[in-house]
Amino acid sequence: MKAEESVTTGADLLVKAMIDEDVEVVFGYPGGAVLPIYDSIFKQNRLRHILVRHEQAAVHAAEGYARSTGKVGVVLVTSGPGATNAVTGLTDALMDSIPIVCLTGQVPTHLIGNDAFQEADTTGITRPCTKHNYLVKDVGDLARVLHEAFYVARTGRPGPVVIDLPKDVLMAKHEYRPPKKPVQHKSYRPQVKPELKRIEQAVEMIAAAKRPVIYSGGGVINSGPKASKLLQQFARMTGFPITNTLMGLGAYPASDKQFIGMLGMHGTYEANLAMHGCDLLLNIGARFDDRITGRIAAFSPGSKKIHIDIDPSSINKNVRVDLPIVGDVAHVLEDLIRVWKARQPKLDQKALKAWWAQIDTWRGRDCLAYKQVGDVIKPQYALERLYHHIKDRDAYITTEVGQHQMWAAQFLKFEEPNRWLTSGGLGTMGYGFPAAIGAQIAHPEALVIDVAGEASILMNIQELSTAAQYRLPVKIFILNNQYMGMVRQWQELLHGGRYSESYMESLPDFVRLAEAFGAVGLRAHSTAELDGVIQEMIATPKPVIADILVDKNENCFPMIPSGAAHNEMLLGPEDKAAKPVSEEGMVLV
Amino acid sequence: MTVEAHTISVLVDNEPGILARVVGLFSGRGYNIESLTVAETDAKQNLSRITIVTRGTPMVIEQIKAQLDRLVPVHRVRDLTVEGPHIERELALVKVKGVGEKRVEALRLADVFRASVVDAKTDSFVFEVTGNSDKVQTFIGLMQSLGLVDVGRTGIVAMSRGGEAL
């Protein structure tokens, strides 16, 4: 009798297994091949399903959920177009190391390969854009595969995992047994603990530094809040300057005096020159991305480099380092701090003082300065005012991709990890709004704002319907310059000001668009209206679009032009003519 | 940076799509495959062994190994070229068509190369030749003028010398 009770369908089994994985929310969109799972979801109330309006948005929402909580984000889509629509989100999650489990429907096993209705080779298509994927052909494998998928998604360097589920497998009968913990995988064993010998070497190198800089990235955030605490402890112990990548913002408090801002293509003058001039570069959970390094041959030429990363394939990929340390950031920092305390090495305080004096001179350039003159709102000013109104609240900020994203990274300050959600690696326009929905689902009481451009927001605007359905008070803060701003900026700097197809004609009236979806629309035309609109946006307990009309021609500075080095950055419009972009730089993205 | 050839052995779970994962990794990241062989080697544990010969700078070779190791169903990656002495073997089937003196010469050369005759007709032979790639290549080259009509090669399988297993 008991055995019979535990016999269930593949779909029921999946839902039970997800509940055993502590899944609370699934972002998805139904269709023929996944109807059995939707039926199982209907029959229970532990697992909450959020209906998005496009499968791409389901993945971005799950990413927002995952990035803001540290948990695995779960997606459920149907076969064929459901799966192919999810591909952009999966690629985004792979590039930014976000843990996702995506369940895709598939035609029944006997039809696979027959070009059946809504059939796509999902495992084939998603192989290069997932950390791993599975096609389950036997209901007996289903529970094991699901638990394994969660394990693979969240451990090591996190990433998206797809499970392709033929409909007959979902309907087949099988009994469910909860998993034995912990999962032991036969071939997948990420290295979490570092080698002690390397930690000792690192301590020696760090102690000998005269011009050090800590460069930390998204790996600190993925390692968990403890890693951020340890990073702060380590930075204070050494007194070293610290810069964050775009993905790493929030891992170190922006208000701290040792923080020298973001580095890279639109990073601060002081951060980039510190990278260029340092004699010790300590990379903690970042991957020497091309947005960070600029021209590789001229990248941080005089430094010894230590690289801490959980993914051995990130080491020596772009930049050759002197001391690689494979391991999880929190574990590595824990060991580093312990060995440091035990040895009590003497730092060269005189040299460090001179280094800080140099950095403070660079800081004195005030590289993010801009001129707000007249009524027309400068985008930087809009963000400064936004920051003024949210800085005392625990706000979650997402962005789309482009100028507004870089300005947001420059002008909004993050004191804690998991508050800044942005598409760094793939640069996916349309990421921010669904990601904000995911973050809002995870933190119903929090203030969640998508800083957007008017071009990006249109890429997933249909999600206003999702926000309205679940009464999610997500705020969309559009810096509306009527251009694809970053495209326009590159055309100005690199293509003789020929603004080919970068002007957005026939933009919608965003206020009425918001209203059409049951949201609230606000607009600021001038500086005089700006603060009022921001305050009203924050105070409104509904989804809001705040359409901020900004200067159309503002460019994002500082900027390291493609193919240039950190010490060749452009600081402002006056600088650009003096430093034309090289031929080699022109071919770079 | 000099480009070097490396022979890499990879132990993987024998599951659908594993070869596609490996090959997709090489094409997607722009690495070269000079030779690739794969077959199940342990039925009980369901393991296959893949042998890849690839070319690249030392930094690229290092990347290739790290990327291969990152694939979930990969158990072990060993670079035989850097890990000491090893043996490489390849097998080829070589079909030669001809009569008279050319036929006799082909048979004579086959004997020199210790190639065995695995099929014979009055006007053709199929030889099986085994050895390192140089030897196989030389044999095929010699057959060119003696009526070579068809070649099938397995690609390289390799193993380290001494008692250590992969």
Short mmCIF file of C-alpha atoms in Angstrom, two decimals, chain A residues 400 429-430 433 452-462 478 504-508 510 513:
data_model
loop_
_atom_site.label_atom_id
_atom_site.label_comp_id
_atom_site.label_asym_id
_atom_site.label_seq_id
_atom_site.Cartn_x
_atom_site.Cartn_y
_atom_site.Cartn_z
CA GLU A 400 19.75 47.22 -19.10
CA MET A 429 19.73 44.63 -23.68
CA GLY A 430 16.40 43.67 -22.14
CA PHE A 433 13.41 44.72 -16.30
CA ALA A 452 17.06 51.63 -18.24
CA GLY A 453 17.54 53.26 -21.59
CA GLU A 454 14.59 53.85 -23.87
CA ALA A 455 16.00 51.41 -26.43
CA SER A 456 16.81 48.52 -24.05
CA ILE A 457 13.53 48.70 -22.17
CA LEU A 458 11.60 48.03 -25.37
CA MET A 459 13.34 44.67 -25.70
CA ASN A 460 11.33 43.14 -22.85
CA ILE A 461 8.59 45.72 -22.36
CA GLN A 462 5.91 42.99 -22.47
CA ILE A 478 14.45 55.42 -18.11
CA MET A 504 15.02 55.76 -32.15
CA GLU A 505 12.21 57.23 -34.15
CA SER A 506 8.59 56.62 -33.23
CA LEU A 507 9.29 55.95 -29.58
CA PRO A 508 6.18 55.18 -27.61
CA PHE A 510 6.09 55.76 -22.05
CA LEU A 513 2.37 52.80 -22.27
#
